[in-house]
Amino acid sequence: MKGSVSSKGATGRRGSRYLDGFLEMLSAERGAAHNTLLAYRRDLEDYGVYLSRRGIAAERAGSTDIRDYLAELTAAGASRATASRRLSAIRQFHKYLLGEAISRDNPVATIESPKLHRALPNSLSVEDVSRLLETAERNAAGAQGKAGFREIRMHCLLELIYGTGLRVSELVGLTVQAASADPRFLAVKGKGGRERLVPMSPRLGGIVSSYLKLLRAQERTPSQWLFPSHGEQGHLTRQHFALELKSLAAVAGLDGSALSPHSLRHAFASHLLAGGADLRALQQMLGHADISTTQIYTHVQEDRLKSVVATHHPLARRN
């Protein structure tokens, strides 16, 4: 089942106006990204088409209507993840209608989200990451000219994503100013326009500083981007970095099909927790708005926590 891509027909003219107002609120008050707004529009237009087929205005929809919509999604073969995402969008939309006094209640308040099985993220071992970093560093040390600059850039990218846990979009979108203002921190603009400071080790700060010097020597026209490109975005794309990463994995003797920029972010989080990092500190570094998102990584703590209890709990010592 697929809804219209325009705002027309989303529960009629009034529903369309409400949807546009809701999206404007998300953009203005919450700083929602363009792709997030598009996703909300697609999901809510699909919901709107369902309501209009039944002659129901959005502000008069009840919990039964929404449950029937979710049942129709399931019957059409939608996954639990899709149903959960749609329900989340509908929940926020009706919360907006209530807040604007357009409707008298929120019919989603009594509806629970579908239970999702959250798969543990694939993570690289410390040995695999070390091999990857050593290969990148070796390539950077032995290359010259334009090819040499690309190898040095790749080494810097790799060290940054594993050393800070940035999202790949945050990584390729780093500005020179964000990376050069303070060698101890990166100023990162993440999801929803939220800004955070991500610490860098002295070693990583040195790698970034060395790369910056080379970049300035290479550039004819200075760019605002840390990883500039001649493409439309002005900086290196996520896709290009992912392709270079797979090529590097092949040289390092690793399985490139199981390697992605996102798996390096996972490795950063998993390896930090395994080393004893605090979950709240990790949440801040990863830029998660909710601690529940970070808690998916707590599987790596199980053995360490068992060891802590066995070693330090008074009853465990007595036994």
GROMACS .gro file of C-alpha atoms in nm:
model
  319
    1MET     CA    1   0.000   0.000   0.000
    2LYS     CA    2   0.145   0.330  -0.110
    3GLY     CA    3   0.020   0.683  -0.047
    4SER     CA    4   0.046   0.988  -0.264
    5VAL     CA    5   0.373   1.178  -0.264
    6SER     CA    6   0.202   1.517  -0.267
    7SER     CA    7   0.018   1.684   0.020
    8LYS     CA    8  -0.314   1.668  -0.168
    9GLY     CA    9  -0.574   1.423  -0.048
   10ALA     CA   10  -0.422   1.366   0.295
   11THR     CA   11  -0.762   1.347   0.475
   12GLY     CA   12  -0.896   1.615   0.243
   13ARG     CA   13  -0.815   1.985   0.234
   14ARG     CA   14  -0.823   2.034   0.611
   15GLY     CA   15  -0.607   1.727   0.667
   16SER     CA   16  -0.359   1.855   0.415
   17ARG     CA   17  -0.341   2.190   0.594
   18TYR     CA   18  -0.295   2.015   0.926
   19LEU     CA   19  -0.018   1.799   0.784
   20ASP     CA   20   0.166   2.099   0.643
   21GLY     CA   21   0.134   2.278   0.976
   22PHE     CA   22   0.263   1.972   1.159
   23LEU     CA   23   0.567   1.948   0.931
   24GLU     CA   24   0.635   2.321   0.970
   25MET     CA   25   0.630   2.272   1.348
   26LEU     CA   26   0.878   1.983   1.324
   27SER     CA   27   1.108   2.194   1.112
   28ALA     CA   28   1.086   2.518   1.311
   29GLU     CA   29   1.064   2.391   1.669
   30ARG     CA   30   1.256   2.063   1.655
   31GLY     CA   31   1.499   2.131   1.371
   32ALA     CA   32   1.394   1.815   1.186
   33ALA     CA   33   1.615   1.732   0.888
   34HIS     CA   34   1.480   1.744   0.531
   35ASN     CA   35   1.484   1.364   0.494
   36THR     CA   36   1.301   1.327   0.827
   37LEU     CA   37   1.028   1.563   0.707
   38LEU     CA   38   0.995   1.368   0.382
   39ALA     CA   39   0.960   1.042   0.576
   40TYR     CA   40   0.690   1.192   0.801
   41ARG     CA   41   0.503   1.323   0.497
   42ARG     CA   42   0.509   0.986   0.322
   43ASP     CA   43   0.388   0.797   0.628
   44LEU     CA   44   0.115   1.046   0.718
   45GLU     CA   45  -0.010   1.081   0.363
   46ASP     CA   46  -0.053   0.704   0.352
   47TYR     CA   47  -0.249   0.725   0.677
   48GLY     CA   48  -0.448   1.016   0.533
   49VAL     CA   49  -0.542   0.819   0.221
   50TYR     CA   50  -0.668   0.538   0.446
   51LEU     CA   51  -0.885   0.778   0.648
   52SER     CA   52  -1.023   0.956   0.341
   53ARG     CA   53  -1.131   0.624   0.187
   54ARG     CA   54  -1.347   0.579   0.496
   55GLY     CA   55  -1.469   0.939   0.505
   56ILE     CA   56  -1.299   1.010   0.838
   57ALA     CA   57  -1.147   1.350   0.915
   58ALA     CA   58  -0.807   1.334   1.083
   59GLU     CA   59  -0.925   1.532   1.387
   60ARG     CA   60  -1.212   1.284   1.439
   61ALA     CA   61  -1.016   0.960   1.398
   62GLY     CA   62  -1.046   0.720   1.691
   63SER     CA   63  -0.825   0.448   1.833
   64THR     CA   64  -1.030   0.182   1.650
   65ASP     CA   65  -0.961   0.356   1.318
   66ILE     CA   66  -0.589   0.358   1.389
   67ARG     CA   67  -0.585  -0.008   1.498
   68ASP     CA   68  -0.771  -0.099   1.179
   69TYR     CA   69  -0.511   0.094   0.978
   70LEU     CA   70  -0.227  -0.097   1.147
   71ALA     CA   71  -0.408  -0.425   1.082
   72GLU     CA   72  -0.438  -0.333   0.715
   73LEU     CA   73  -0.066  -0.259   0.702
   74THR     CA   74   0.011  -0.601   0.848
   75ALA     CA   75  -0.225  -0.773   0.605
   76ALA     CA   76  -0.049  -0.595   0.319
   77GLY     CA   77   0.284  -0.746   0.431
   78ALA     CA   78   0.435  -0.448   0.614
   79SER     CA   79   0.704  -0.536   0.866
   80ARG     CA   80   0.676  -0.462   1.238
   81ALA     CA   81   0.941  -0.195   1.195
   82THR     CA   82   0.732  -0.022   0.928
   83ALA     CA   83   0.416  -0.042   1.138
   84SER     CA   84   0.603   0.092   1.440
   85ARG     CA   85   0.745   0.383   1.239
   86ARG     CA   86   0.402   0.469   1.095
   87LEU     CA   87   0.243   0.456   1.440
   88SER     CA   88   0.514   0.684   1.578
   89ALA     CA   89   0.440   0.940   1.304
   90ILE     CA   90   0.065   0.913   1.366
   91ARG     CA   91   0.119   0.951   1.740
   92GLN     CA   92   0.315   1.273   1.692
   93PHE     CA   93   0.062   1.404   1.440
   94HIS     CA   94  -0.236   1.352   1.674
   95LYS     CA   95  -0.039   1.498   1.963
   96TYR     CA   96   0.005   1.808   1.746
   97LEU     CA   97  -0.369   1.819   1.662
   98LEU     CA   98  -0.452   1.802   2.034
   99GLY     CA   99  -0.198   2.068   2.123
  100GLU     CA  100  -0.341   2.301   1.858
  101ALA     CA  101  -0.696   2.238   1.990
  102ILE     CA  102  -0.792   2.091   1.652
  103SER     CA  103  -0.901   1.765   1.814
  104ARG     CA  104  -1.033   1.693   2.163
  105ASP     CA  105  -0.810   1.397   2.246
  106ASN     CA  106  -0.520   1.186   2.123
  107PRO     CA  107  -0.660   0.852   2.000
  108VAL     CA  108  -0.311   0.700   1.991
  109ALA     CA  109  -0.255   0.742   2.364
  110THR     CA  110  -0.393   0.395   2.442
  111ILE     CA  111  -0.220   0.215   2.152
  112GLU     CA  112   0.109   0.038   2.220
  113SER     CA  113   0.379   0.019   1.957
  114PRO     CA  114   0.448  -0.324   1.802
  115LYS     CA  115   0.719  -0.510   1.991
  116LEU     CA  116   1.039  -0.507   1.790
  117HIS     CA  117   1.327  -0.748   1.806
  118ARG     CA  118   1.628  -0.521   1.808
  119ALA     CA  119   1.912  -0.711   1.653
  120LEU     CA  120   2.252  -0.651   1.806
  121PRO     CA  121   2.465  -0.442   1.571
  122ASN     CA  122   2.744  -0.614   1.385
  123SER     CA  123   3.073  -0.503   1.533
  124LEU     CA  124   3.432  -0.549   1.430
  125SER     CA  125   3.685  -0.699   1.666
  126VAL     CA  126   3.965  -0.483   1.804
  127GLU     CA  127   4.207  -0.693   1.597
  128ASP     CA  128   4.013  -0.629   1.274
  129VAL     CA  129   4.002  -0.254   1.333
  130SER     CA  130   4.372  -0.250   1.419
  131ARG     CA  131   4.453  -0.429   1.094
  132LEU     CA  132   4.240  -0.181   0.900
  133LEU     CA  133   4.405   0.120   1.065
  134GLU     CA  134   4.754  -0.019   1.017
  135THR     CA  135   4.684  -0.080   0.647
  136ALA     CA  136   4.551   0.274   0.601
  137GLU     CA  137   4.849   0.423   0.785
  138ARG     CA  138   5.094   0.218   0.577
  139ASN     CA  139   4.926   0.324   0.253
  140ALA     CA  140   4.935   0.690   0.360
  141ALA     CA  141   5.303   0.675   0.449
  142GLY     CA  142   5.413   0.528   0.117
  143ALA     CA  143   5.208   0.727  -0.136
  144GLN     CA  144   5.279   1.055  -0.317
  145GLY     CA  145   5.097   1.314  -0.526
  146LYS     CA  146   4.720   1.308  -0.568
  147ALA     CA  147   4.706   0.938  -0.494
  148GLY     CA  148   4.905   1.003  -0.179
  149PHE     CA  149   4.662   1.273  -0.067
  150ARG     CA  150   4.369   1.033  -0.111
  151GLU     CA  151   4.546   0.772   0.103
  152ILE     CA  152   4.617   1.030   0.375
  153ARG     CA  153   4.255   1.146   0.360
  154MET     CA  154   4.137   0.786   0.394
  155HIS     CA  155   4.361   0.734   0.694
  156CYS     CA  156   4.223   1.050   0.857
  157LEU     CA  157   3.861   0.947   0.783
  158LEU     CA  158   3.916   0.604   0.933
  159GLU     CA  159   4.088   0.732   1.245
  160LEU     CA  160   3.813   0.989   1.296
  161ILE     CA  161   3.515   0.756   1.263
  162TYR     CA  162   3.666   0.490   1.489
  163GLY     CA  163   3.816   0.744   1.728
  164THR     CA  164   3.495   0.945   1.777
  165GLY     CA  165   3.202   0.724   1.671
  166LEU     CA  166   3.058   0.988   1.439
  167ARG     CA  167   2.772   0.905   1.207
  168VAL     CA  168   2.904   0.883   0.853
  169SER     CA  169   2.693   1.185   0.750
  170GLU     CA  170   2.849   1.383   1.036
  171LEU     CA  171   3.196   1.267   0.936
  172VAL     CA  172   3.188   1.363   0.568
  173GLY     CA  173   3.004   1.686   0.655
  174LEU     CA  174   3.267   1.811   0.900
  175THR     CA  175   3.386   2.166   0.839
  176VAL     CA  176   3.741   2.292   0.870
  177GLN     CA  177   3.625   2.523   1.148
  178ALA     CA  178   3.473   2.233   1.345
  179ALA     CA  179   3.799   2.039   1.328
  180SER     CA  180   4.045   2.322   1.384
  181ALA     CA  181   3.889   2.535   1.658
  182ASP     CA  182   4.024   2.312   1.938
  183PRO     CA  183   4.255   2.011   1.882
  184ARG     CA  184   4.094   1.838   2.181
  185PHE     CA  185   3.736   1.842   2.048
  186LEU     CA  186   3.526   1.822   1.736
  187ALA     CA  187   3.223   2.050   1.712
  188VAL     CA  188   2.963   1.824   1.553
  189LYS     CA  189   2.618   1.915   1.423
  190GLY     CA  190   2.408   1.600   1.443
  191LYS     CA  191   2.049   1.491   1.389
  192GLY     CA  192   1.787   1.759   1.430
  193GLY     CA  193   2.054   2.028   1.423
  194ARG     CA  194   2.170   1.931   1.773
  195GLU     CA  195   2.530   2.030   1.839
  196ARG     CA  196   2.774   1.845   2.061
  197LEU     CA  197   3.144   1.840   2.142
  198VAL     CA  198   3.317   1.508   2.078
  199PRO     CA  199   3.656   1.458   2.245
  200MET     CA  200   3.964   1.362   2.043
  201SER     CA  201   4.271   1.189   2.180
  202PRO     CA  202   4.603   1.374   2.141
  203ARG     CA  203   4.703   1.118   1.876
  204LEU     CA  204   4.384   1.173   1.676
  205GLY     CA  205   4.413   1.548   1.711
  206GLY     CA  206   4.764   1.526   1.566
  207ILE     CA  207   4.644   1.318   1.270
  208VAL     CA  208   4.369   1.572   1.194
  209SER     CA  209   4.611   1.866   1.226
  210SER     CA  210   4.860   1.702   0.988
  211TYR     CA  211   4.585   1.632   0.738
  212LEU     CA  212   4.465   1.993   0.760
  213LYS     CA  213   4.813   2.126   0.679
  214LEU     CA  214   4.832   1.903   0.374
  215LEU     CA  215   4.479   2.000   0.268
  216ARG     CA  216   4.563   2.370   0.281
  217ALA     CA  217   4.876   2.311   0.075
  218GLN     CA  218   4.677   2.113  -0.185
  219GLU     CA  219   4.379   2.348  -0.224
  220ARG     CA  220   4.380   2.621  -0.485
  221THR     CA  221   4.051   2.761  -0.353
  222PRO     CA  222   3.994   2.709   0.021
  223SER     CA  223   3.680   2.513   0.106
  224GLN     CA  224   3.473   2.517   0.423
  225TRP     CA  225   3.470   2.135   0.421
  226LEU     CA  226   3.727   1.915   0.592
  227PHE     CA  227   3.689   1.658   0.314
  228PRO     CA  228   3.608   1.870   0.006
  229SER     CA  229   3.494   1.729  -0.325
  230HIS     CA  230   3.399   1.863  -0.666
  231GLY     CA  231   3.054   1.701  -0.639
  232GLU     CA  232   2.722   1.874  -0.587
  233GLN     CA  233   2.741   1.863  -0.206
  234GLY     CA  234   3.087   2.015  -0.200
  235HIS     CA  235   3.223   1.743   0.026
  236LEU     CA  236   3.297   1.373   0.009
  237THR     CA  237   2.981   1.162  -0.007
  238ARG     CA  238   2.890   0.876   0.225
  239GLN     CA  239   2.877   0.642  -0.072
  240HIS     CA  240   3.228   0.730  -0.188
  241PHE     CA  241   3.371   0.677   0.158
  242ALA     CA  242   3.193   0.340   0.185
  243LEU     CA  243   3.343   0.228  -0.148
  244GLU     CA  244   3.693   0.335  -0.043
  245LEU     CA  245   3.646   0.151   0.285
  246LYS     CA  246   3.560  -0.174   0.110
  247SER     CA  247   3.867  -0.138  -0.113
  248LEU     CA  248   4.083  -0.085   0.193
  249ALA     CA  249   3.929  -0.390   0.361
  250ALA     CA  250   4.029  -0.604   0.064
  251VAL     CA  251   4.390  -0.483   0.090
  252ALA     CA  252   4.382  -0.556   0.465
  253GLY     CA  253   4.251  -0.907   0.405
  254LEU     CA  254   3.913  -0.843   0.566
  255ASP     CA  255   3.563  -0.924   0.442
  256GLY     CA  256   3.450  -0.602   0.277
  257SER     CA  257   3.087  -0.719   0.248
  258ALA     CA  258   3.055  -0.710   0.628
  259LEU     CA  259   3.230  -0.375   0.665
  260SER     CA  260   3.068  -0.033   0.646
  261PRO     CA  261   3.115   0.312   0.802
  262HIS     CA  262   2.828   0.226   1.035
  263SER     CA  263   3.003  -0.090   1.158
  264LEU     CA  264   3.301   0.127   1.260
  265ARG     CA  265   3.067   0.349   1.464
  266HIS     CA  266   2.935   0.033   1.628
  267ALA     CA  267   3.290  -0.082   1.695
  268PHE     CA  268   3.370   0.250   1.864
  269ALA     CA  269   3.071   0.212   2.097
  270SER     CA  270   3.119  -0.158   2.171
  271HIS     CA  271   3.492  -0.132   2.235
  272LEU     CA  272   3.447   0.170   2.465
  273LEU     CA  273   3.185  -0.009   2.674
  274ALA     CA  274   3.393  -0.323   2.688
  275GLY     CA  275   3.677  -0.110   2.824
  276GLY     CA  276   3.459   0.026   3.105
  277ALA     CA  277   3.313   0.346   2.958
  278ASP     CA  278   3.005   0.503   3.117
  279LEU     CA  279   2.681   0.457   2.922
  280ARG     CA  280   2.574   0.819   2.970
  281ALA     CA  281   2.908   0.947   2.842
  282LEU     CA  282   2.876   0.717   2.540
  283GLN     CA  283   2.525   0.850   2.475
  284GLN     CA  284   2.662   1.205   2.458
  285MET     CA  285   2.948   1.109   2.227
  286LEU     CA  286   2.720   0.916   1.990
  287GLY     CA  287   2.467   1.198   1.986
  288HIS     CA  288   2.171   0.981   2.091
  289ALA     CA  289   1.874   1.188   2.207
  290ASP     CA  290   1.746   0.894   2.417
  291ILE     CA  291   1.952   0.665   2.640
  292SER     CA  292   1.738   0.369   2.524
  293THR     CA  293   1.907   0.392   2.184
  294THR     CA  294   2.249   0.362   2.344
  295GLN     CA  295   2.139   0.067   2.557
  296ILE     CA  296   2.149  -0.163   2.257
  297TYR     CA  297   2.525  -0.177   2.314
  298THR     CA  298   2.501  -0.304   2.670
  299HIS     CA  299   2.533  -0.665   2.551
  300VAL     CA  300   2.909  -0.613   2.552
  301GLN     CA  301   2.900  -0.536   2.922
  302GLU     CA  302   2.749  -0.866   3.035
  303ASP     CA  303   3.070  -1.059   3.098
  304ARG     CA  304   3.239  -0.761   3.261
  305LEU     CA  305   2.943  -0.698   3.491
  306LYS     CA  306   2.930  -1.064   3.593
  307SER     CA  307   3.299  -1.046   3.676
  308VAL     CA  308   3.246  -0.728   3.881
  309VAL     CA  309   2.968  -0.893   4.085
  310ALA     CA  310   3.167  -1.213   4.135
  311THR     CA  311   3.471  -1.016   4.251
  312HIS     CA  312   3.322  -0.738   4.461
  313HIS     CA  313   2.979  -0.842   4.596
  314PRO     CA  314   3.008  -0.951   4.963
  315LEU     CA  315   2.779  -1.253   4.923
  316ALA     CA  316   2.970  -1.369   4.617
  317ARG     CA  317   3.293  -1.354   4.816
  318ARG     CA  318   3.135  -1.553   5.099
  319ASN     CA  319   3.028  -1.828   4.862
   0.00000   0.00000   0.00000
